[in-house]
Every structure is written in C-alpha cells, then in structure tokens.
Amino acid sequence: MTVPETRPSGAPSSRLRLPERFRPDADFSLFLGQALRSPQSVSALAPASDRLATAMARCIPEGSGPLVELGPGTGKITRRILARGIAPADLHLIEINDEFAGLLRQRFPDLTVHHCGAQSVGSLGLPPLRAVVSGLPLLSFPAPLQARILRAAFRQLAPGAPFIQYTYGPGVPVASRLMRALHLRARRCAVVWGNLPPAQVLTLHRDAG
C-alpha cells in the first residue's frame, strides 16, 4: 500500500517557488514560442521585465516630438512608454515578426505599427526623432546588421537625441570598432538589479561634428 506524503498544516512546501516578478506569464510563453518558431525574426528568448521596461521608458528625455521603438515584441516597453505620457500619435513601433506585429495592432490600436526590419527606420518618412528605444538584442546581431540599424537610426535622430538600449552584459552591446566608426559614445542611464538576469540601460549619442 502506498502511503501519501503528508506535511503539517502551514508547513512550507519543498517545491521551489520563484518570486512573483520572476514567474513566466502569457507574454513569456508567446515570446518563447515565436523565438523557437521564427528565430530569424525573434533573437531574444523572453520579453523585457516590467522593471526593465520602466527603466527604459524613464531614460526617454523630456520634451515633445516623435519617437520610435524597435523590436517591441509583445509591447512590454510600449506600455511603459505610453505611461510616461507620450502621445500615441508620436510613438511609432517597428516590428519584423508577423505574429508580434498583428498582436501590437490589436493591443495598441492608436499606435502606428510598421511591419519591417529595424534598418528601415530611415525610409518611413518620419520627421527627426527625439529618441529611439531599442528592445533588440543587438549583442547577438552580426556586425554588418548592427551597422545598418545604427546608421539608419542616427540618420533619423535629431541632433543629440539618444538611442536607448538595454543589455545583460557589463559592456556596450555594440562592436567597439563600429562605435568609433559612427562616432558614438555610451552613457549608463540605469541598472536594473531586479531583472533576471540584472540588466543595464544605456543611451548612445553621436558626437557633434
């Protein structure tokens, strides 16, 4: 006879439980599924956490004017950008993945979703941008693709406007040779210790002249 395991009422379970902020949600499952199904258009395995998304949005400079989010995925960072008070008419989303582009149009019907690659940011007829917010895993991109994306972004950014990027590593997720070639410098805007893994948010700026 098998005797079921019992434990005193109120005793802690032996099963490991992650803190709530680290538990997978529906967006995580969707993101992971798309990463496995369409790795050519989804290079990350999970969306940004709420804490990281909030930190990204806080790095957007005050002011007015249009901005672009690259690789919004399921819209975690998008929600935080809108919560900053950005006008929906000013926020443009660029998403290459078919599933995500459709989902974003459903979730954010007041926003403009451009279904194309990030390197197309300069061909959309937008005015000079106050910021580019990137959810792209730049570190995993080959150097030629990094170069195309950054060149296009900085051609579209207003003078002095930032390219906002997060990374899980300690350094800048752009090849140093490319940083020099494009006359870019990086500043740390935030460190998100509550993210899993911890992340930093950087702003890239182009040197004047």
PDB file of C-alpha atoms in Angstrom:
ATOM      1  CA  MET A   1       0.000   0.000   0.000  1.00  0.00           C
ATOM      2  CA  THR A   2       1.279   3.459  -0.883  1.00  0.00           C
ATOM      3  CA  VAL A   3       1.020   5.998   1.891  1.00  0.00           C
ATOM      4  CA  PRO A   4       0.556   9.564   0.605  1.00  0.00           C
ATOM      5  CA  GLU A   5       3.117  12.064   1.794  1.00  0.00           C
ATOM      6  CA  THR A   6       1.730  14.451   4.387  1.00  0.00           C
ATOM      7  CA  ARG A   7       3.109  17.595   5.966  1.00  0.00           C
ATOM      8  CA  PRO A   8       1.864  19.660   8.880  1.00  0.00           C
ATOM      9  CA  SER A   9      -0.682  22.329   8.079  1.00  0.00           C
ATOM     10  CA  GLY A  10       1.093  25.595   7.350  1.00  0.00           C
ATOM     11  CA  ALA A  11       4.460  23.919   6.789  1.00  0.00           C
ATOM     12  CA  PRO A  12       6.382  25.291   3.796  1.00  0.00           C
ATOM     13  CA  SER A  13       6.349  23.262   0.596  1.00  0.00           C
ATOM     14  CA  SER A  14       9.629  21.747  -0.536  1.00  0.00           C
ATOM     15  CA  ARG A  15       8.893  22.895  -4.107  1.00  0.00           C
ATOM     16  CA  LEU A  16      10.990  25.878  -5.185  1.00  0.00           C
ATOM     17  CA  ARG A  17       8.817  28.942  -5.817  1.00  0.00           C
ATOM     18  CA  LEU A  18      10.175  31.911  -7.714  1.00  0.00           C
ATOM     19  CA  PRO A  19       9.262  35.422  -6.577  1.00  0.00           C
ATOM     20  CA  GLU A  20       6.150  36.580  -8.433  1.00  0.00           C
ATOM     21  CA  ARG A  21       8.054  39.111 -10.546  1.00  0.00           C
ATOM     22  CA  PHE A  22      10.215  36.293 -11.963  1.00  0.00           C
ATOM     23  CA  ARG A  23       7.379  33.886 -12.837  1.00  0.00           C
ATOM     24  CA  PRO A  24       6.627  33.353 -16.542  1.00  0.00           C
ATOM     25  CA  ASP A  25       3.456  34.960 -17.900  1.00  0.00           C
ATOM     26  CA  ALA A  26       1.456  34.566 -21.098  1.00  0.00           C
ATOM     27  CA  ASP A  27       3.705  37.026 -22.936  1.00  0.00           C
ATOM     28  CA  PHE A  28       6.752  34.961 -21.973  1.00  0.00           C
ATOM     29  CA  SER A  29       5.185  31.821 -23.434  1.00  0.00           C
ATOM     30  CA  LEU A  30       4.220  33.636 -26.637  1.00  0.00           C
ATOM     31  CA  PHE A  31       7.677  35.180 -26.942  1.00  0.00           C
ATOM     32  CA  LEU A  32       9.468  31.882 -26.398  1.00  0.00           C
ATOM     33  CA  GLY A  33       7.204  30.150 -28.905  1.00  0.00           C
ATOM     34  CA  GLN A  34       7.958  32.743 -31.576  1.00  0.00           C
ATOM     35  CA  ALA A  35      11.689  32.593 -30.819  1.00  0.00           C
ATOM     36  CA  LEU A  36      11.654  28.841 -31.425  1.00  0.00           C
ATOM     37  CA  ARG A  37       9.334  29.022 -34.439  1.00  0.00           C
ATOM     38  CA  SER A  38      10.837  32.085 -36.161  1.00  0.00           C
ATOM     39  CA  PRO A  39      14.407  32.564 -34.878  1.00  0.00           C
ATOM     40  CA  GLN A  40      15.236  34.704 -37.906  1.00  0.00           C
ATOM     41  CA  SER A  41      12.816  37.392 -36.694  1.00  0.00           C
ATOM     42  CA  VAL A  42      12.992  36.885 -32.899  1.00  0.00           C
ATOM     43  CA  SER A  43      16.521  36.742 -31.488  1.00  0.00           C
ATOM     44  CA  ALA A  44      15.614  37.079 -27.795  1.00  0.00           C
ATOM     45  CA  LEU A  45      14.037  34.310 -25.719  1.00  0.00           C
ATOM     46  CA  ALA A  46      11.890  36.500 -23.461  1.00  0.00           C
ATOM     47  CA  PRO A  47      10.348  39.969 -23.353  1.00  0.00           C
ATOM     48  CA  ALA A  48      11.716  42.682 -21.102  1.00  0.00           C
ATOM     49  CA  SER A  49      10.547  42.527 -17.497  1.00  0.00           C
ATOM     50  CA  ASP A  50       8.250  45.228 -16.108  1.00  0.00           C
ATOM     51  CA  ARG A  51      11.118  46.724 -14.115  1.00  0.00           C
ATOM     52  CA  LEU A  52      13.400  46.855 -17.134  1.00  0.00           C
ATOM     53  CA  ALA A  53      10.620  48.287 -19.308  1.00  0.00           C
ATOM     54  CA  THR A  54      10.008  51.024 -16.731  1.00  0.00           C
ATOM     55  CA  ALA A  55      13.713  51.884 -16.619  1.00  0.00           C
ATOM     56  CA  MET A  56      13.842  52.084 -20.419  1.00  0.00           C
ATOM     57  CA  ALA A  57      10.901  54.492 -20.517  1.00  0.00           C
ATOM     58  CA  ARG A  58      12.429  56.699 -17.821  1.00  0.00           C
ATOM     59  CA  CYS A  59      15.511  57.201 -19.990  1.00  0.00           C
ATOM     60  CA  ILE A  60      13.462  58.957 -22.680  1.00  0.00           C
ATOM     61  CA  PRO A  61      14.303  62.675 -22.497  1.00  0.00           C
ATOM     62  CA  GLU A  62      11.600  65.159 -21.580  1.00  0.00           C
ATOM     63  CA  GLY A  63      10.041  67.104 -24.409  1.00  0.00           C
ATOM     64  CA  SER A  64       7.790  66.511 -27.356  1.00  0.00           C
ATOM     65  CA  GLY A  65       8.052  65.037 -30.811  1.00  0.00           C
ATOM     66  CA  PRO A  66       8.071  61.609 -32.412  1.00  0.00           C
ATOM     67  CA  LEU A  67       9.996  58.577 -31.237  1.00  0.00           C
ATOM     68  CA  VAL A  68      10.421  55.026 -32.452  1.00  0.00           C
ATOM     69  CA  GLU A  69      10.515  51.726 -30.608  1.00  0.00           C
ATOM     70  CA  LEU A  70      12.493  48.998 -32.364  1.00  0.00           C
ATOM     71  CA  GLY A  71      11.511  45.384 -31.740  1.00  0.00           C
ATOM     72  CA  PRO A  72       8.589  45.992 -29.356  1.00  0.00           C
ATOM     73  CA  GLY A  73       7.640  42.296 -29.359  1.00  0.00           C
ATOM     74  CA  THR A  74       4.572  41.888 -27.141  1.00  0.00           C
ATOM     75  CA  GLY A  75       4.542  45.537 -26.036  1.00  0.00           C
ATOM     76  CA  LYS A  76       6.031  45.428 -22.526  1.00  0.00           C
ATOM     77  CA  ILE A  77       8.190  48.512 -23.088  1.00  0.00           C
ATOM     78  CA  THR A  78       5.482  50.124 -25.229  1.00  0.00           C
ATOM     79  CA  ARG A  79       3.087  50.217 -22.266  1.00  0.00           C
ATOM     80  CA  ARG A  80       5.677  51.927 -20.086  1.00  0.00           C
ATOM     81  CA  ILE A  81       6.452  54.486 -22.792  1.00  0.00           C
ATOM     82  CA  LEU A  82       2.776  55.405 -23.028  1.00  0.00           C
ATOM     83  CA  ALA A  83       2.582  55.571 -19.225  1.00  0.00           C
ATOM     84  CA  ARG A  84       5.260  58.284 -19.385  1.00  0.00           C
ATOM     85  CA  GLY A  85       2.674  60.467 -21.094  1.00  0.00           C
ATOM     86  CA  ILE A  86       3.957  60.065 -24.656  1.00  0.00           C
ATOM     87  CA  ALA A  87       1.175  60.914 -27.106  1.00  0.00           C
ATOM     88  CA  PRO A  88       0.092  57.840 -29.109  1.00  0.00           C
ATOM     89  CA  ALA A  89       0.436  59.851 -32.330  1.00  0.00           C
ATOM     90  CA  ASP A  90       4.137  60.376 -31.538  1.00  0.00           C
ATOM     91  CA  LEU A  91       5.036  56.718 -30.952  1.00  0.00           C
ATOM     92  CA  HIS A  92       5.921  54.506 -33.916  1.00  0.00           C
ATOM     93  CA  LEU A  93       6.575  50.770 -33.492  1.00  0.00           C
ATOM     94  CA  ILE A  94       8.850  48.839 -35.857  1.00  0.00           C
ATOM     95  CA  GLU A  95       8.379  45.070 -35.648  1.00  0.00           C
ATOM     96  CA  ILE A  96       9.586  42.481 -38.170  1.00  0.00           C
ATOM     97  CA  ASN A  97       7.814  39.426 -36.711  1.00  0.00           C
ATOM     98  CA  ASP A  98       4.395  38.715 -38.278  1.00  0.00           C
ATOM     99  CA  GLU A  99       2.762  37.435 -35.088  1.00  0.00           C
ATOM    100  CA  PHE A 100       4.015  40.284 -32.935  1.00  0.00           C
ATOM    101  CA  ALA A 101       3.072  42.951 -35.486  1.00  0.00           C
ATOM    102  CA  GLY A 102      -0.513  41.672 -35.523  1.00  0.00           C
ATOM    103  CA  LEU A 103      -0.634  41.449 -31.733  1.00  0.00           C
ATOM    104  CA  LEU A 104       0.660  45.006 -31.359  1.00  0.00           C
ATOM    105  CA  ARG A 105      -2.038  46.339 -33.687  1.00  0.00           C
ATOM    106  CA  GLN A 106      -4.654  44.630 -31.515  1.00  0.00           C
ATOM    107  CA  ARG A 107      -3.213  45.815 -28.215  1.00  0.00           C
ATOM    108  CA  PHE A 108      -2.386  49.360 -29.321  1.00  0.00           C
ATOM    109  CA  PRO A 109      -4.910  50.384 -31.994  1.00  0.00           C
ATOM    110  CA  ASP A 110      -3.984  54.073 -31.614  1.00  0.00           C
ATOM    111  CA  LEU A 111      -0.315  53.465 -32.465  1.00  0.00           C
ATOM    112  CA  THR A 112       1.341  53.150 -35.859  1.00  0.00           C
ATOM    113  CA  VAL A 113       2.922  49.721 -36.320  1.00  0.00           C
ATOM    114  CA  HIS A 114       5.435  49.418 -39.153  1.00  0.00           C
ATOM    115  CA  HIS A 115       5.874  45.774 -40.165  1.00  0.00           C
ATOM    116  CA  CYS A 116       9.500  45.865 -41.310  1.00  0.00           C
ATOM    117  CA  GLY A 117      13.079  45.485 -40.137  1.00  0.00           C
ATOM    118  CA  ALA A 118      14.725  47.968 -37.784  1.00  0.00           C
ATOM    119  CA  GLN A 119      17.153  49.039 -40.512  1.00  0.00           C
ATOM    120  CA  SER A 120      14.161  50.542 -42.376  1.00  0.00           C
ATOM    121  CA  VAL A 121      13.671  53.285 -39.781  1.00  0.00           C
ATOM    122  CA  GLY A 122      15.120  55.872 -42.143  1.00  0.00           C
ATOM    123  CA  SER A 123      12.790  55.056 -45.032  1.00  0.00           C
ATOM    124  CA  LEU A 124       9.429  55.598 -43.299  1.00  0.00           C
ATOM    125  CA  GLY A 125       9.155  59.327 -43.950  1.00  0.00           C
ATOM    126  CA  LEU A 126       9.301  60.278 -40.272  1.00  0.00           C
ATOM    127  CA  PRO A 127      10.492  63.689 -39.031  1.00  0.00           C
ATOM    128  CA  PRO A 128      13.622  63.895 -36.846  1.00  0.00           C
ATOM    129  CA  LEU A 129      13.160  61.693 -33.788  1.00  0.00           C
ATOM    130  CA  ARG A 130      13.527  62.707 -30.135  1.00  0.00           C
ATOM    131  CA  ALA A 131      14.630  59.146 -29.245  1.00  0.00           C
ATOM    132  CA  VAL A 132      14.903  55.588 -30.477  1.00  0.00           C
ATOM    133  CA  VAL A 133      14.046  52.947 -27.863  1.00  0.00           C
ATOM    134  CA  SER A 134      15.521  49.581 -28.800  1.00  0.00           C
ATOM    135  CA  GLY A 135      14.304  46.244 -27.487  1.00  0.00           C
ATOM    136  CA  LEU A 136      16.584  44.472 -29.950  1.00  0.00           C
ATOM    137  CA  PRO A 137      19.246  42.016 -28.726  1.00  0.00           C
ATOM    138  CA  LEU A 138      21.989  43.952 -30.528  1.00  0.00           C
ATOM    139  CA  LEU A 139      24.734  41.882 -28.942  1.00  0.00           C
ATOM    140  CA  SER A 140      23.514  38.788 -30.805  1.00  0.00           C
ATOM    141  CA  PHE A 141      23.412  40.552 -34.184  1.00  0.00           C
ATOM    142  CA  PRO A 142      26.285  40.287 -36.664  1.00  0.00           C
ATOM    143  CA  ALA A 143      28.331  43.469 -37.011  1.00  0.00           C
ATOM    144  CA  PRO A 144      27.012  44.329 -40.519  1.00  0.00           C
ATOM    145  CA  LEU A 145      23.412  44.263 -39.265  1.00  0.00           C
ATOM    146  CA  GLN A 146      24.344  46.310 -36.196  1.00  0.00           C
ATOM    147  CA  ALA A 147      25.903  48.863 -38.538  1.00  0.00           C
ATOM    148  CA  ARG A 148      22.850  49.093 -40.802  1.00  0.00           C
ATOM    149  CA  ILE A 149      20.485  49.567 -37.873  1.00  0.00           C
ATOM    150  CA  LEU A 150      22.588  52.169 -36.080  1.00  0.00           C
ATOM    151  CA  ARG A 151      23.413  54.140 -39.222  1.00  0.00           C
ATOM    152  CA  ALA A 152      19.734  54.278 -40.151  1.00  0.00           C
ATOM    153  CA  ALA A 153      18.709  55.255 -36.622  1.00  0.00           C
ATOM    154  CA  PHE A 154      21.218  58.067 -36.240  1.00  0.00           C
ATOM    155  CA  ARG A 155      20.360  59.472 -39.651  1.00  0.00           C
ATOM    156  CA  GLN A 156      16.785  59.761 -38.369  1.00  0.00           C
ATOM    157  CA  LEU A 157      17.512  61.000 -34.837  1.00  0.00           C
ATOM    158  CA  ALA A 158      17.535  64.717 -34.105  1.00  0.00           C
ATOM    159  CA  PRO A 159      20.977  66.105 -33.127  1.00  0.00           C
ATOM    160  CA  GLY A 160      21.847  64.981 -29.611  1.00  0.00           C
ATOM    161  CA  ALA A 161      18.870  62.612 -29.364  1.00  0.00           C
ATOM    162  CA  PRO A 162      19.596  59.211 -27.770  1.00  0.00           C
ATOM    163  CA  PHE A 163      19.428  55.627 -28.952  1.00  0.00           C
ATOM    164  CA  ILE A 164      18.251  53.806 -25.803  1.00  0.00           C
ATOM    165  CA  GLN A 165      19.383  50.190 -25.487  1.00  0.00           C
ATOM    166  CA  TYR A 166      19.436  47.589 -22.734  1.00  0.00           C
ATOM    167  CA  THR A 167      21.937  44.800 -22.300  1.00  0.00           C
ATOM    168  CA  TYR A 168      22.555  41.982 -19.829  1.00  0.00           C
ATOM    169  CA  GLY A 169      26.328  42.262 -20.111  1.00  0.00           C
ATOM    170  CA  PRO A 170      28.705  44.674 -18.354  1.00  0.00           C
ATOM    171  CA  GLY A 171      29.791  46.437 -21.542  1.00  0.00           C
ATOM    172  CA  VAL A 172      28.310  48.167 -24.566  1.00  0.00           C
ATOM    173  CA  PRO A 173      26.443  45.703 -26.853  1.00  0.00           C
ATOM    174  CA  VAL A 174      27.902  47.296 -29.980  1.00  0.00           C
ATOM    175  CA  ALA A 175      31.258  46.416 -31.501  1.00  0.00           C
ATOM    176  CA  SER A 176      33.877  48.971 -30.390  1.00  0.00           C
ATOM    177  CA  ARG A 177      35.077  49.368 -33.965  1.00  0.00           C
ATOM    178  CA  LEU A 178      31.554  50.338 -35.013  1.00  0.00           C
ATOM    179  CA  MET A 179      31.229  52.763 -32.086  1.00  0.00           C
ATOM    180  CA  ARG A 180      34.369  54.529 -33.309  1.00  0.00           C
ATOM    181  CA  ALA A 181      33.333  54.478 -36.961  1.00  0.00           C
ATOM    182  CA  LEU A 182      29.966  56.077 -36.165  1.00  0.00           C
ATOM    183  CA  HIS A 183      31.442  58.491 -33.579  1.00  0.00           C
ATOM    184  CA  LEU A 184      29.179  57.135 -30.852  1.00  0.00           C
ATOM    185  CA  ARG A 185      29.578  57.269 -27.094  1.00  0.00           C
ATOM    186  CA  ALA A 186      27.617  55.414 -24.450  1.00  0.00           C
ATOM    187  CA  ARG A 187      26.250  56.525 -21.087  1.00  0.00           C
ATOM    188  CA  ARG A 188      24.705  54.329 -18.425  1.00  0.00           C
ATOM    189  CA  CYS A 189      21.181  55.536 -17.706  1.00  0.00           C
ATOM    190  CA  ALA A 190      20.038  52.832 -15.277  1.00  0.00           C
ATOM    191  CA  VAL A 191      20.943  49.494 -13.695  1.00  0.00           C
ATOM    192  CA  VAL A 192      18.042  47.111 -13.055  1.00  0.00           C
ATOM    193  CA  TRP A 193      19.147  44.691 -10.350  1.00  0.00           C
ATOM    194  CA  GLY A 194      15.605  43.322 -10.001  1.00  0.00           C
ATOM    195  CA  ASN A 195      15.676  41.958 -13.536  1.00  0.00           C
ATOM    196  CA  LEU A 196      16.597  38.316 -14.173  1.00  0.00           C
ATOM    197  CA  PRO A 197      19.408  38.498 -15.161  1.00  0.00           C
ATOM    198  CA  PRO A 198      20.331  42.015 -13.986  1.00  0.00           C
ATOM    199  CA  ALA A 199      20.413  44.496 -16.850  1.00  0.00           C
ATOM    200  CA  GLN A 200      21.741  47.943 -17.601  1.00  0.00           C
ATOM    201  CA  VAL A 201      20.138  50.594 -19.788  1.00  0.00           C
ATOM    202  CA  LEU A 202      22.494  52.620 -21.964  1.00  0.00           C
ATOM    203  CA  THR A 203      21.984  55.693 -24.104  1.00  0.00           C
ATOM    204  CA  LEU A 204      24.095  56.016 -27.234  1.00  0.00           C
ATOM    205  CA  HIS A 205      24.816  59.502 -28.557  1.00  0.00           C
ATOM    206  CA  ARG A 206      26.631  60.707 -31.644  1.00  0.00           C
ATOM    207  CA  ASP A 207      29.459  63.162 -31.084  1.00  0.00           C
ATOM    208  CA  ALA A 208      28.854  66.595 -32.600  1.00  0.00           C
ATOM    209  CA  GLY A 209      30.673  67.301 -35.828  1.00  0.00           C
TER     210      GLY A 209
END
